[in-house]
PDB file of C-alpha atoms in Angstrom:
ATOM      1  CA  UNK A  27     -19.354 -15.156  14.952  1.00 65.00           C
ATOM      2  CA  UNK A  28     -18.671 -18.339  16.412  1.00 77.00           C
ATOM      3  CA  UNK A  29     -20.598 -19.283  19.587  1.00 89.00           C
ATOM      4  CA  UNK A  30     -21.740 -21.440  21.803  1.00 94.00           C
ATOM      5  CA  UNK A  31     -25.441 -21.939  23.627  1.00 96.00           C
ATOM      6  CA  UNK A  32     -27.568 -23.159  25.896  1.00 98.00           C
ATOM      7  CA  UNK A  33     -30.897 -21.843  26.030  1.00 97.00           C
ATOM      8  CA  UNK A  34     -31.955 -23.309  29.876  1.00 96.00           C
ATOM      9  CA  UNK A  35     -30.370 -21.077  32.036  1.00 96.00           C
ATOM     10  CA  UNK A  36     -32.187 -23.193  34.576  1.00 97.00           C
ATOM     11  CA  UNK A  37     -34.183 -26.630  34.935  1.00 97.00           C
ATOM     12  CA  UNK A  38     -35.721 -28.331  37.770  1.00 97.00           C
ATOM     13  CA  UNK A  39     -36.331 -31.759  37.444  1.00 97.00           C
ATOM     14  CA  UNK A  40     -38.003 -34.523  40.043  1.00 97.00           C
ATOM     15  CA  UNK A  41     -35.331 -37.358  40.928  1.00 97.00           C
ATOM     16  CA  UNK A  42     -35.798 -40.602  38.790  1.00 97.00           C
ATOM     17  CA  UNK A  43     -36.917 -38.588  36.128  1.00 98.00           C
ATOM     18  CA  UNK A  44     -35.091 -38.073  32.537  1.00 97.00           C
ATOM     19  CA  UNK A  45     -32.958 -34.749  31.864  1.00 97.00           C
ATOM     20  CA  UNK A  46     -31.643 -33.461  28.444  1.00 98.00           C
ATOM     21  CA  UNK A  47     -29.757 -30.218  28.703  1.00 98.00           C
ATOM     22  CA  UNK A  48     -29.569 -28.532  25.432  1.00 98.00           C
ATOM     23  CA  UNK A  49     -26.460 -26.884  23.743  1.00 97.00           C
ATOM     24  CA  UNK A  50     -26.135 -25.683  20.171  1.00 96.00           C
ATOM     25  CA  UNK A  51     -22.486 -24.475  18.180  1.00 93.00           C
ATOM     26  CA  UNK A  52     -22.072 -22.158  15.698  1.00 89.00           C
ATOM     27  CA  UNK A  53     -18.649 -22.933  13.974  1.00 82.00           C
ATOM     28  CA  UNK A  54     -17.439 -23.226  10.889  1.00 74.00           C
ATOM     29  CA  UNK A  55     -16.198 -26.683  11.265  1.00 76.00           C
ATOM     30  CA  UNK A  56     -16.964 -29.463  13.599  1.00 74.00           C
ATOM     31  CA  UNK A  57     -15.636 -28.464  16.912  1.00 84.00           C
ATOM     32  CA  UNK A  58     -14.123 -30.695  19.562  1.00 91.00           C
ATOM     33  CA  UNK A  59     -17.592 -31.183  21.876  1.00 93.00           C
ATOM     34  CA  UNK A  60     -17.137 -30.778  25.605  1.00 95.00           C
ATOM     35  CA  UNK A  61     -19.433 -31.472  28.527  1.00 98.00           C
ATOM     36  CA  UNK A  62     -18.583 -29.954  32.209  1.00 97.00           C
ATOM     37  CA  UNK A  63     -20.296 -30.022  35.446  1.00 98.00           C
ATOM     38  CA  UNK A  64     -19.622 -27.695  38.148  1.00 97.00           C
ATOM     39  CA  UNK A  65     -20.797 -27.893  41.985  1.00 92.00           C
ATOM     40  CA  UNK A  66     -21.016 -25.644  44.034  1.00 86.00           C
ATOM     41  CA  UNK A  67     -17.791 -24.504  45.198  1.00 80.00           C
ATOM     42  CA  UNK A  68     -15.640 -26.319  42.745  1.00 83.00           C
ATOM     43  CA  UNK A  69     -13.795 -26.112  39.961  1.00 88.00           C
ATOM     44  CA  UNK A  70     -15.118 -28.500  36.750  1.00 94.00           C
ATOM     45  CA  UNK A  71     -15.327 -31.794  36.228  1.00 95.00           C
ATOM     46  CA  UNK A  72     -15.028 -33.098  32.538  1.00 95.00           C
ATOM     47  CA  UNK A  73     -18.224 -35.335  31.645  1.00 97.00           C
ATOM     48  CA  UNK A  74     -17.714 -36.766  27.875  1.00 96.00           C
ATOM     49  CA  UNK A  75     -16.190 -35.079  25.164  1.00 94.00           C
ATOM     50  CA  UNK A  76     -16.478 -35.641  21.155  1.00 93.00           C
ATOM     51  CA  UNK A  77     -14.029 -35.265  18.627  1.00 88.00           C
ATOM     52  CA  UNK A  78     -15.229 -37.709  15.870  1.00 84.00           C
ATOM     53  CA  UNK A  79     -16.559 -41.242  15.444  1.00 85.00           C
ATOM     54  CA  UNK A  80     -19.972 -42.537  16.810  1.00 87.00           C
ATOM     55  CA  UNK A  81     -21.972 -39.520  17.005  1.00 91.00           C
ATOM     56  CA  UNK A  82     -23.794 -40.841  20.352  1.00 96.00           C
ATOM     57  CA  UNK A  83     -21.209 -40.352  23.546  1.00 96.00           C
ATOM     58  CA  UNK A  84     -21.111 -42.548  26.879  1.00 97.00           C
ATOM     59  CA  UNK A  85     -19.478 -40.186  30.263  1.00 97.00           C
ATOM     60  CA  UNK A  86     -18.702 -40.367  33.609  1.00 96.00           C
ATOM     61  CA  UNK A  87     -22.055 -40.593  36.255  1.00 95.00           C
ATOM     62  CA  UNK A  88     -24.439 -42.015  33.691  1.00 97.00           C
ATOM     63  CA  UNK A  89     -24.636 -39.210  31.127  1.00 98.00           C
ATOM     64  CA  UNK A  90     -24.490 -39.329  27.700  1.00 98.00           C
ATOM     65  CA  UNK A  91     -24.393 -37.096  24.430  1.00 98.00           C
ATOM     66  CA  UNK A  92     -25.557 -36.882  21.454  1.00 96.00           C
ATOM     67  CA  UNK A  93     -23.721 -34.749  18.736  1.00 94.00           C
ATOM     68  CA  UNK A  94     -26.191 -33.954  15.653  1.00 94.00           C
ATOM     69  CA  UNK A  95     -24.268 -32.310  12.725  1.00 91.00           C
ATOM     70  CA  UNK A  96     -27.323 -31.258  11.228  1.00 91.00           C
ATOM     71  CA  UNK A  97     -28.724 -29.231  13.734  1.00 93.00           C
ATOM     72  CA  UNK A  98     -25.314 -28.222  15.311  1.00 92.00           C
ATOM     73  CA  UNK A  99     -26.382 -29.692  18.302  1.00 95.00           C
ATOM     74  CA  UNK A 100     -24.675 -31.867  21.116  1.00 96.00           C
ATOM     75  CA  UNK A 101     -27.637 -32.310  24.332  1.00 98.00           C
ATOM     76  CA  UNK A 102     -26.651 -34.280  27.267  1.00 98.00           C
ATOM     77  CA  UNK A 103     -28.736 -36.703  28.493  1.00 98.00           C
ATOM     78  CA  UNK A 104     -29.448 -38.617  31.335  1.00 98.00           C
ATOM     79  CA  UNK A 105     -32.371 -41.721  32.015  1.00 97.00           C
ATOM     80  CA  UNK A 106     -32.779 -41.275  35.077  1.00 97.00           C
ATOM     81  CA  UNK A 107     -31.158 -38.127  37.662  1.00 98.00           C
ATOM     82  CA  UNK A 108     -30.157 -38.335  41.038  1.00 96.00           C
ATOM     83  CA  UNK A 109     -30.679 -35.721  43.598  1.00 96.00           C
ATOM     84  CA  UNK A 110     -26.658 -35.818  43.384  1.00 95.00           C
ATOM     85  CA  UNK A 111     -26.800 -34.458  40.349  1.00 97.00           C
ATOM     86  CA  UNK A 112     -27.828 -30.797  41.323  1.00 97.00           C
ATOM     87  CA  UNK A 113     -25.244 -28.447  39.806  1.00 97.00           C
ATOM     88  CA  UNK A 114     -23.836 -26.290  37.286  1.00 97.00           C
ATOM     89  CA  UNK A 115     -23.687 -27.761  33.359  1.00 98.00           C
ATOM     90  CA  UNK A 116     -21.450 -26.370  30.778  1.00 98.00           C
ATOM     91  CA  UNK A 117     -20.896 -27.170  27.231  1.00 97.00           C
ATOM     92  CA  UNK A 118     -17.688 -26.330  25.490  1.00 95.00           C
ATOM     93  CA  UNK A 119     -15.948 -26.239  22.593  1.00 92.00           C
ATOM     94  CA  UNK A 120     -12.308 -26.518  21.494  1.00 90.00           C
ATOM     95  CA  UNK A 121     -10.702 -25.790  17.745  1.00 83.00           C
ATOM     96  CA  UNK A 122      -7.968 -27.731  16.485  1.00 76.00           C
ATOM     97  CA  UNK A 123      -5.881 -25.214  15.594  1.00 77.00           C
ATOM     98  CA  UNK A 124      -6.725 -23.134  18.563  1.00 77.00           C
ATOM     99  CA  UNK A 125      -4.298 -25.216  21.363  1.00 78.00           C
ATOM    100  CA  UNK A 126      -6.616 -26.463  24.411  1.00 83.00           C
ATOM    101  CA  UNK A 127      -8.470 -23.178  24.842  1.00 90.00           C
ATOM    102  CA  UNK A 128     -12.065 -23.734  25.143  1.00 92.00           C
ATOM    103  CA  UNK A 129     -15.263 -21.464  24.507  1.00 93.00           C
ATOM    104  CA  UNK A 130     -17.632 -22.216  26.730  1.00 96.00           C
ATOM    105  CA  UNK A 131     -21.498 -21.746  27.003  1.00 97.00           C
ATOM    106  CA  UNK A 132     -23.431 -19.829  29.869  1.00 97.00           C
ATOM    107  CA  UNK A 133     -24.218 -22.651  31.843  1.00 97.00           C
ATOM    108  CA  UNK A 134     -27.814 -24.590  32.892  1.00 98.00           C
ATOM    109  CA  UNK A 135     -28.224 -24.743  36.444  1.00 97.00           C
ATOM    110  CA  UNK A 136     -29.983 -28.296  36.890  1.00 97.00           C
ATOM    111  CA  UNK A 137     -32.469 -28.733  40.418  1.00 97.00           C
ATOM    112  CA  UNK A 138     -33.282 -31.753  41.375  1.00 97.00           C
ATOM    113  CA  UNK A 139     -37.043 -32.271  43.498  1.00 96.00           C
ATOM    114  CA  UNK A 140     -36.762 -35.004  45.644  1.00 91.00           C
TER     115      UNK A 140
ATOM    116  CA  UNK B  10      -2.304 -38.552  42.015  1.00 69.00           C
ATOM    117  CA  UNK B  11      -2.865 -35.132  43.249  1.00 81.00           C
ATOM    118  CA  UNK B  12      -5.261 -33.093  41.601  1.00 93.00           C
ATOM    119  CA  UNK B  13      -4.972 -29.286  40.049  1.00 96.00           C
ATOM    120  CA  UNK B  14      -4.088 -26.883  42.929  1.00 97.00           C
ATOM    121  CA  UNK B  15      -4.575 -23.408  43.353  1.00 97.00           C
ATOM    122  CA  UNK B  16      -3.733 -21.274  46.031  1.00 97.00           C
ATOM    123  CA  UNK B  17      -5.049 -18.983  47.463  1.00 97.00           C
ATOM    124  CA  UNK B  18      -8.770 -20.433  47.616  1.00 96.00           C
ATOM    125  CA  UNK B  19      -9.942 -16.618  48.561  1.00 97.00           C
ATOM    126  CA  UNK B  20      -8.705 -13.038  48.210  1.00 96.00           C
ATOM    127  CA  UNK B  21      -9.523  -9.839  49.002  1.00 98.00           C
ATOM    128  CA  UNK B  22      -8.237  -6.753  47.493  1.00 97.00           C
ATOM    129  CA  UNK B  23      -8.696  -3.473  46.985  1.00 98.00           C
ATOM    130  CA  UNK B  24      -9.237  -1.289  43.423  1.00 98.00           C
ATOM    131  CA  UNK B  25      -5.565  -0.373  42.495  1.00 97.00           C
ATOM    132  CA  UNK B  26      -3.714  -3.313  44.314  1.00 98.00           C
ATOM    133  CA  UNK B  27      -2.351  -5.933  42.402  1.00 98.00           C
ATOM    134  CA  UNK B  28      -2.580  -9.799  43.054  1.00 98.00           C
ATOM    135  CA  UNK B  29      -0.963 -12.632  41.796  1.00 98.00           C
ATOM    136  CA  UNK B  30      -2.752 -16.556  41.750  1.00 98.00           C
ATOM    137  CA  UNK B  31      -0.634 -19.267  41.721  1.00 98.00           C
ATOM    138  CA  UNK B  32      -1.604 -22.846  39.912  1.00 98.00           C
ATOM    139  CA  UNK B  33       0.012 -26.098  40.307  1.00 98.00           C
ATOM    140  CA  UNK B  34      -0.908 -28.833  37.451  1.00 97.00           C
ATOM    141  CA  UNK B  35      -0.835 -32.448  37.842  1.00 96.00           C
ATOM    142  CA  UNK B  36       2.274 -33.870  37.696  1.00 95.00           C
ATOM    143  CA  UNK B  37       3.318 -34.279  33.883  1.00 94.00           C
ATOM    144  CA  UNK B  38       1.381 -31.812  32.947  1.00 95.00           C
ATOM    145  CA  UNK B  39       3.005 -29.082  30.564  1.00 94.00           C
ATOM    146  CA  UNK B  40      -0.015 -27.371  29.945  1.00 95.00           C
ATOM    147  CA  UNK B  41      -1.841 -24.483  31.854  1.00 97.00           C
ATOM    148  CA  UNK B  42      -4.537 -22.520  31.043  1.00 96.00           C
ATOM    149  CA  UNK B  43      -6.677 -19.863  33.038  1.00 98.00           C
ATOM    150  CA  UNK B  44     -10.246 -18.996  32.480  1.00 97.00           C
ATOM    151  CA  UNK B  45     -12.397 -16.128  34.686  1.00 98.00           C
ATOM    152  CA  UNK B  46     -16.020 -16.743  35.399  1.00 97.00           C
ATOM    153  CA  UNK B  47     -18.766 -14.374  36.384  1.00 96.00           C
ATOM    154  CA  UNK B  48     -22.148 -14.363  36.740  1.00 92.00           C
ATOM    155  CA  UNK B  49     -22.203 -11.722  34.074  1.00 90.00           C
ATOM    156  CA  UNK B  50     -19.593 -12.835  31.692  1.00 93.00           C
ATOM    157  CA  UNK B  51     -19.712 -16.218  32.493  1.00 94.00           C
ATOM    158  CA  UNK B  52     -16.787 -18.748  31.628  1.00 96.00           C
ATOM    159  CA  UNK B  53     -13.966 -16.524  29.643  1.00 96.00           C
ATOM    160  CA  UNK B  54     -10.421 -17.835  28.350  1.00 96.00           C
ATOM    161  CA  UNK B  55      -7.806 -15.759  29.649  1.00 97.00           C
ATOM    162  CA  UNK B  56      -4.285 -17.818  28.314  1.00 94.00           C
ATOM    163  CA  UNK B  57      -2.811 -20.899  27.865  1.00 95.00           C
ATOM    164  CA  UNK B  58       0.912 -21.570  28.589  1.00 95.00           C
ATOM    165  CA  UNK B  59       2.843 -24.657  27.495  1.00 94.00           C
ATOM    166  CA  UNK B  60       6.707 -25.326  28.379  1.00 92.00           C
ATOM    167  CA  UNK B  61       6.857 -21.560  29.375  1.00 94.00           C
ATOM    168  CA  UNK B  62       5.460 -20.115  26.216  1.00 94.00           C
ATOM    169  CA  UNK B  63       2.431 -18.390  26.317  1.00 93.00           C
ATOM    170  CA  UNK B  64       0.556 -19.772  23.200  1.00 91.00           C
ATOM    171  CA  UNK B  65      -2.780 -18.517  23.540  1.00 90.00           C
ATOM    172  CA  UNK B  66      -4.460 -15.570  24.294  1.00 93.00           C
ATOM    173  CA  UNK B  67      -8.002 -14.858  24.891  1.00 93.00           C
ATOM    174  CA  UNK B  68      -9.652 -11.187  24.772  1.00 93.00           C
ATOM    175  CA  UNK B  69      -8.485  -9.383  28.303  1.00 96.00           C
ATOM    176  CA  UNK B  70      -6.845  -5.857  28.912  1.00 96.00           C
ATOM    177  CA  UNK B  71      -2.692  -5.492  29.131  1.00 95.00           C
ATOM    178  CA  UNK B  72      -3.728  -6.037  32.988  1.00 97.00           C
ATOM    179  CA  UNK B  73      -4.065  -9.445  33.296  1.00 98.00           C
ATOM    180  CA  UNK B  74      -0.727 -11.380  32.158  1.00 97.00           C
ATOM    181  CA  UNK B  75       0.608 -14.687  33.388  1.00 97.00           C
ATOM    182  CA  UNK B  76       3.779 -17.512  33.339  1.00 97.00           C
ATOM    183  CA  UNK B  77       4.580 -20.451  33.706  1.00 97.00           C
ATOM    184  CA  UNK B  78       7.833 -21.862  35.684  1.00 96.00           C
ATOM    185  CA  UNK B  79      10.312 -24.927  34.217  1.00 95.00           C
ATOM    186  CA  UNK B  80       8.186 -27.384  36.503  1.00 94.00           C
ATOM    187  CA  UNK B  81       4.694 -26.112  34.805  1.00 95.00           C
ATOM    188  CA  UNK B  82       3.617 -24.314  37.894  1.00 97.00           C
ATOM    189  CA  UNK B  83       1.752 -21.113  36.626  1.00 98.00           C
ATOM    190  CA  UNK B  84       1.127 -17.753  37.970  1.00 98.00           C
ATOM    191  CA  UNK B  85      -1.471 -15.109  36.679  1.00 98.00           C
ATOM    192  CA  UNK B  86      -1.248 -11.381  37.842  1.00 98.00           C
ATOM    193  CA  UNK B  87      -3.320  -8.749  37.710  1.00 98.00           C
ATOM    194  CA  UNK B  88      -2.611  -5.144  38.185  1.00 95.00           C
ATOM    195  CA  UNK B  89      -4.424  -2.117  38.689  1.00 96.00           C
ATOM    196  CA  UNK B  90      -7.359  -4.309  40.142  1.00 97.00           C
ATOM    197  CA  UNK B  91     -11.063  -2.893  39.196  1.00 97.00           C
ATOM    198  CA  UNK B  92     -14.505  -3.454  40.911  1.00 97.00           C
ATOM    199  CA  UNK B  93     -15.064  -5.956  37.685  1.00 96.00           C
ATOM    200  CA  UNK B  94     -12.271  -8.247  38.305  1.00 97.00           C
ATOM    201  CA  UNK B  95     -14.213 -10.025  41.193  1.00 98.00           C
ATOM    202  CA  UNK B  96     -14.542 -13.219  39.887  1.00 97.00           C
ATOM    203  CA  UNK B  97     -13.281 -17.106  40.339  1.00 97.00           C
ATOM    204  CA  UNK B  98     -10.445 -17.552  38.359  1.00 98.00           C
ATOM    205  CA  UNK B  99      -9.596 -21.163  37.191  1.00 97.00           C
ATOM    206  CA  UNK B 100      -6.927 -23.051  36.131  1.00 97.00           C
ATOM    207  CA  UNK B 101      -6.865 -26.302  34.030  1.00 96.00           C
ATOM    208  CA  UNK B 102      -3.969 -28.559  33.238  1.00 96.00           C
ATOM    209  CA  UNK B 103      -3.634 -31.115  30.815  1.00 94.00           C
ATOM    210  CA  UNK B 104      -0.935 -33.477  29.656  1.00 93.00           C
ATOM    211  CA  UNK B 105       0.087 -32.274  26.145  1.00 87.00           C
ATOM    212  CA  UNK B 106      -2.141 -28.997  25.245  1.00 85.00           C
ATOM    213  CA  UNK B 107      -3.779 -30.371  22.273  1.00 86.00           C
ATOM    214  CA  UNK B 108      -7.611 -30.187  21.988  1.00 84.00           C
ATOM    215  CA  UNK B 109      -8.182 -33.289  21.803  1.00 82.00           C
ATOM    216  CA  UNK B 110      -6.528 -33.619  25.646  1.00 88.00           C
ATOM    217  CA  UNK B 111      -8.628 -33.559  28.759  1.00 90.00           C
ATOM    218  CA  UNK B 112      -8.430 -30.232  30.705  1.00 93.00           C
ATOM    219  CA  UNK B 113      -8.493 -30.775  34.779  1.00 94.00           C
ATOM    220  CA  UNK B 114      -9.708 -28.319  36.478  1.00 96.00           C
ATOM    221  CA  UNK B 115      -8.833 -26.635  39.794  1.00 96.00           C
ATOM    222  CA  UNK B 116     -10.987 -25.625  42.661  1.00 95.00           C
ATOM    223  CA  UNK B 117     -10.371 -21.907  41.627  1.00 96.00           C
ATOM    224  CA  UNK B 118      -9.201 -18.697  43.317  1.00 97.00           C
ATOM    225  CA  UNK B 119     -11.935 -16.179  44.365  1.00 97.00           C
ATOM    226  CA  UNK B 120     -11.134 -12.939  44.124  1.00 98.00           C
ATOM    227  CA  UNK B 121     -13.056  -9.856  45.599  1.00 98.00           C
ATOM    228  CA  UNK B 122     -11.841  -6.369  44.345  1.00 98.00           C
ATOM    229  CA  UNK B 123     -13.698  -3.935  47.255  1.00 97.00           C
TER     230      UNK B 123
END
């Protein structure tokens, strides 16, 4: 069945420090890659998507992705996190032939230490 | 440019009622698509409409049905509300419906079924 996962439900990280949030697909074909963030209160905010090309993704707020065919993979990544960046991750996937709906995974709840 | 809006931002019904959530897209958008998320369940497709026409469907009871206007404004309704329909429902517009197109997201509607 196709899915889509991430296995941190939570992580707490210290500001400055370096954050990967993990997400794995299981699809038949390469899916359109999606990364969301929601805060508290608020809808989602798109952060970088993939859909083919370069296999290593720049965003929005300093993330960045990394799509790994091999290990159906596509983490998100960022060098250094602010305390701003508290909140709600989601990874997603869209199918070509499947219009703009997206499958999404449970979610990592990121905490930031000051 | 004015983002996704949804209306009402919070609702509280009882099992039985019905309730109807109302989305506006960004301007130029002909694409809206719905999605409930619970703490259980966690981020689930509900439908997609584009220039009227429902085109996708995700995996929810007869209950739950939806439209979309000539100027892409959107409406979901749900009847015969249950305990398990407490959720925040969001809506996402995007410019052309592909999957390839970024989805914006609106704050959501909360709904509590007492």
């Amino acid at each position: 069945a196709q899915s889509v996962t991430q296995p941190d439900i939570h992580i707490t990280v210290s500001e400055g420090a370096s954050l990967e949030l993990r997400c794995n697909y299981s699809y038949g074909a390469t899916p359109y890659l999606f990364w969301y963030v929601q805060s508290p209160g608020q809808g989602l905010q798109l952060l970088l998507k993939y859909f083919s090309g370069d296999t290593l993704v720049q965003g929005i707020k300093g993330f960045e992705a990394e799509f790994k065919r091999s290990q159906s993979s596509f983490n998100l990544r960022k060098p250094s996190v602010h305390w701003s960046d508290a909140a709600e991750y989601f990874c997603a996937v869209g199918l070509n032939n499947a219009g703009n709906m997206l499958t999404f995974g449970g979610g990592t709840r990121l905490m930031v230490k000051p | 440019k004015a983002g996704v809006t949804q209306t009402p931002r919070y609702l509280i019904k009882t099992r039985g009622q019905q309730v109807t959530l109302s989305c506006s897209p960004i301007s130029g958008h002909r694409s809206v698509s719905w999605y409930q998320q619970t703490p259980g369940q966690g981020l689930q497709f509900l439908f997609e409409y584009f220039s009227e026409t429902q085109r996708n469907k995700g995996n929810f009871p007869g209950r739950f049905s939806g439209r979309q206007f000539s100027n892409s404004r959107s409406e979901m309704n749900v009847s015969t509300l249950e305990l398990g329909d407490s959720a925040l429902y969001l809506c996402a517009s995007s410019l052309t419906g592909l999957a390839l197109d970024t989805q914006y997201f609106g704050p959501g509607t909360r709904l509590t079924v007492l």
